[in-house]
XYZ file of C-alpha atoms in Angstrom:
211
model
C -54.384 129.968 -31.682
C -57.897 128.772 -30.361
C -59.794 132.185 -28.709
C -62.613 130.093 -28.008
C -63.942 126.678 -28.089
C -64.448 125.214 -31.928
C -63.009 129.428 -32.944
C -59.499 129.213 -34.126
C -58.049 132.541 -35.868
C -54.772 132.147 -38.545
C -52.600 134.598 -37.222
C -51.338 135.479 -40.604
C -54.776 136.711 -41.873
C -56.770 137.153 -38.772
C -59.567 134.901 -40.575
C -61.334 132.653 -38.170
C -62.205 129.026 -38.748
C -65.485 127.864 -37.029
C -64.415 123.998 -36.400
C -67.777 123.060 -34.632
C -68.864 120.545 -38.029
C -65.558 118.777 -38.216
C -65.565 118.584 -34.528
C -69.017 116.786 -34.575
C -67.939 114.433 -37.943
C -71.018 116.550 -39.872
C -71.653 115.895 -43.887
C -72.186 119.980 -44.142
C -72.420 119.625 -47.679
C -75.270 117.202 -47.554
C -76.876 118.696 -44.763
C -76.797 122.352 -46.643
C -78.588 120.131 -49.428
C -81.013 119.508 -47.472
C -81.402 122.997 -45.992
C -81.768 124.115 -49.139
C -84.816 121.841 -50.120
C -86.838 123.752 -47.971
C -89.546 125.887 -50.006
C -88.901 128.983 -47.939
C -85.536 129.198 -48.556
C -84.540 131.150 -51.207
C -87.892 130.557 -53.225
C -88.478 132.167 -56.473
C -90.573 134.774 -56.045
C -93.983 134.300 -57.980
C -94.415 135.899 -61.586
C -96.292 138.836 -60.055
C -93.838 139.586 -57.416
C -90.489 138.433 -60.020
C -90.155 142.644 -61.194
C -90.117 144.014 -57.770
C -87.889 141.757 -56.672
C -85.500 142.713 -59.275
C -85.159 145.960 -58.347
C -84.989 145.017 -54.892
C -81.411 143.074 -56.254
C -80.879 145.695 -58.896
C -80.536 147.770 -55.990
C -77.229 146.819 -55.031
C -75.532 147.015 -58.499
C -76.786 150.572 -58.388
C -75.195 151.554 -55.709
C -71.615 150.010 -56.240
C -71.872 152.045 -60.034
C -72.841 154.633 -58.223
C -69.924 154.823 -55.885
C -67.632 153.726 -58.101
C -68.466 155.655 -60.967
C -68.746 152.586 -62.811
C -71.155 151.260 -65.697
C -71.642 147.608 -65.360
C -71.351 145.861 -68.859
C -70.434 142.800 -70.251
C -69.432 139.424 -68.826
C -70.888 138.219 -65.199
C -70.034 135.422 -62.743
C -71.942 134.834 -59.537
C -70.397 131.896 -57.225
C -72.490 130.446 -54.428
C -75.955 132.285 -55.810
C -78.914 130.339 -53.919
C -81.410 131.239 -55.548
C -80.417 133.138 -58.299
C -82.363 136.416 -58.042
C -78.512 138.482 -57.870
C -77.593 137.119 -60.951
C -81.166 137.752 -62.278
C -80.719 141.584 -61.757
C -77.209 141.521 -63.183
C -78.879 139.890 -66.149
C -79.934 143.058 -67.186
C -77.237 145.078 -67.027
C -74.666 142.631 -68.246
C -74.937 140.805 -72.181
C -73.928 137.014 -70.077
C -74.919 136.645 -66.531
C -72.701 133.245 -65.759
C -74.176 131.849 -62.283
C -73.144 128.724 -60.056
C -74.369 126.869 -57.033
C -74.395 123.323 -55.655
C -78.113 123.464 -56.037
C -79.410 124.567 -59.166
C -83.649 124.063 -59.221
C -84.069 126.923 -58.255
C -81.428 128.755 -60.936
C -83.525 126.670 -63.296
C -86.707 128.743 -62.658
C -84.975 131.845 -62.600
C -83.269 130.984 -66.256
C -86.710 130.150 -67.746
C -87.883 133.959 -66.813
C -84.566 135.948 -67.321
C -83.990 134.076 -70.869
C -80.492 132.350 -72.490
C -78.085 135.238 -71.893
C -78.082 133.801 -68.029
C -76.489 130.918 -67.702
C -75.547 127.943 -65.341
C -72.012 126.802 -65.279
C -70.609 123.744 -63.942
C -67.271 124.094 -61.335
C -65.245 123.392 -63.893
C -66.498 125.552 -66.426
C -65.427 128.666 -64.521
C -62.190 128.081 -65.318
C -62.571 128.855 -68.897
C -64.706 132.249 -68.299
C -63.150 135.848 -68.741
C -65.270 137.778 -66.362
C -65.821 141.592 -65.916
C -67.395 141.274 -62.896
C -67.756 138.645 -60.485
C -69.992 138.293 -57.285
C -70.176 136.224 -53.862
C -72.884 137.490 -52.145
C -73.202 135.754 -48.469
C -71.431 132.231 -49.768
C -67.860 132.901 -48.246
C -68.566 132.261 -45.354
C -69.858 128.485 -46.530
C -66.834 127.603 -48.299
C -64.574 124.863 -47.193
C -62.140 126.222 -49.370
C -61.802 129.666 -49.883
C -58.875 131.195 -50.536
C -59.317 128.300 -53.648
C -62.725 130.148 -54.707
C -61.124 133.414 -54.271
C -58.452 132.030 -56.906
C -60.309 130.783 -59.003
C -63.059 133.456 -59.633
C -59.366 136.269 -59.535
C -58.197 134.043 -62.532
C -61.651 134.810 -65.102
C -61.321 138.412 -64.279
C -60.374 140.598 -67.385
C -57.919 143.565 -66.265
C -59.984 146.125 -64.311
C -62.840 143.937 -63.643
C -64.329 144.233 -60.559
C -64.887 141.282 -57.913
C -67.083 141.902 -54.963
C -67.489 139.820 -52.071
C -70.450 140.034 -49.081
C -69.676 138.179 -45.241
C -71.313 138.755 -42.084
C -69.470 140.158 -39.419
C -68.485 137.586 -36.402
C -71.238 137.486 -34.410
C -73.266 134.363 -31.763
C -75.966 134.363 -34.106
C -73.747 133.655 -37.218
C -71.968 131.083 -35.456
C -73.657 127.993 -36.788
C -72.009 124.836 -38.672
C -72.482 126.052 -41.763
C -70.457 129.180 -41.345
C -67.047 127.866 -41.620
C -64.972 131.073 -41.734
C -64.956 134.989 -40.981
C -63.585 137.528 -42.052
C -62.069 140.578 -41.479
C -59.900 143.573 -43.683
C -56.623 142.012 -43.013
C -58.116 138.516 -44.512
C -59.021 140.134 -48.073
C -56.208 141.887 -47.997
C -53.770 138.713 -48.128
C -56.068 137.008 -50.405
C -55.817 140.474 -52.737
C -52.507 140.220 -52.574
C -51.879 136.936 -53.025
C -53.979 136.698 -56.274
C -52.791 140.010 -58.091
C -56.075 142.222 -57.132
C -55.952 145.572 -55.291
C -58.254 146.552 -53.047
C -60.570 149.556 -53.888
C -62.904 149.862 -50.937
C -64.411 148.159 -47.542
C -68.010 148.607 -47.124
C -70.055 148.000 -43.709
C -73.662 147.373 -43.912
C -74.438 149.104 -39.808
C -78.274 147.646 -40.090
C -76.826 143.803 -40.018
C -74.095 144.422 -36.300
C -75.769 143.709 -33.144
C -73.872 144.983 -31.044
């Protein structure tokens, strides 16, 4: 059912599908490349800045063991990680920090500061990874195939691993060709379902509606 132009909403999972780059025959992928080449966006910060910056990351994995009452250990996958600084804060509470994206210069910095223990994968070595806990931290929304992501990151988790997911809310100023889907509770709970997981808890970050 189309509720607006280039919005269309799968009335099984209430996810919306933003259709505006297939509509216009865009190469997304290339033109996120591109995007990507920019130096602002998600630069490394400098050495002197690289600590504070870590606990500005580190942040979030202290909250979530807070809240959960869980200790974050062992074996870490990050999926969509621009420039790497999430996975460089997991780095040091995890022994392997395994981290993927498209475009990897900048993961390439961030490896020669954080040391071997974090680690660039290829697609298809995720596969082959047994995962305590994996991330996607505002990528969802840029995949042209999610509910294969979500599968495929479900499948490395060891039983009661943890998998935690980030989207923006649907609002105009998210609604750009690169943001191919949103989201809502009803959407992860089909794809929890669907792949085996239970749901433990919703989260709403207040500062990033406009309303």
């Amino acid at each position: 059912m189309c509720i607006r132009d280039r919005l269309w909403i799968c009335s099984n999972c209430f996810a919306i599908y933003n259709s505006t780059a297939e509509d216009r025959e865009m190469d997304v992928l290339d033109w996120q490349k591109k995007w990507s080449q920019i130096d602002d966006f998600y630069s490394v910060p400098p050495p002197q800045e690289f600590e504070a910056a870590l606990k500005n990351h580190g942040a979030v994995f202290d909250f979530f063991s807070k809240d959960l009452d869980r200790q974050f250990s062992g074996s870490y996958l990050e999926v969509g990680a621009g420039g790497g600084m999430m996975a460089a804060a997991a780095a040091t509470r995890f022994q392997v920090a395994n981290v993927f994206d498209h475009v990897t210069d900048r993961l390439n910095q961030v490896k020669e500061r954080v040391g071997d223990h974090y680690r660039i994968v290829s697609a298809d070595e995720i596969a082959s990874l047994e995962t305590d806990t994996v991330l996607i931290w505002h990528a969802m929304e840029h995949f042209l195939d999610p509910g294969a992501v979500f599968e495929l990151c479900a499948k490395t988790l060891k039983p009661g691993g943890l998998f935690f997911i980030q989207v923006p809310v649907l609002s105009y100023e998210h609604v750009y060709p690169g943001h191919y889907y949103f989201y809502c509770e009803r959407s992860f709970e089909v794809l929890a379902k669907n792949n085996n997981l239970n749901i433990l808890k919703f989260y709403y970050d207040l500062s990033l509606i406009h309303i």
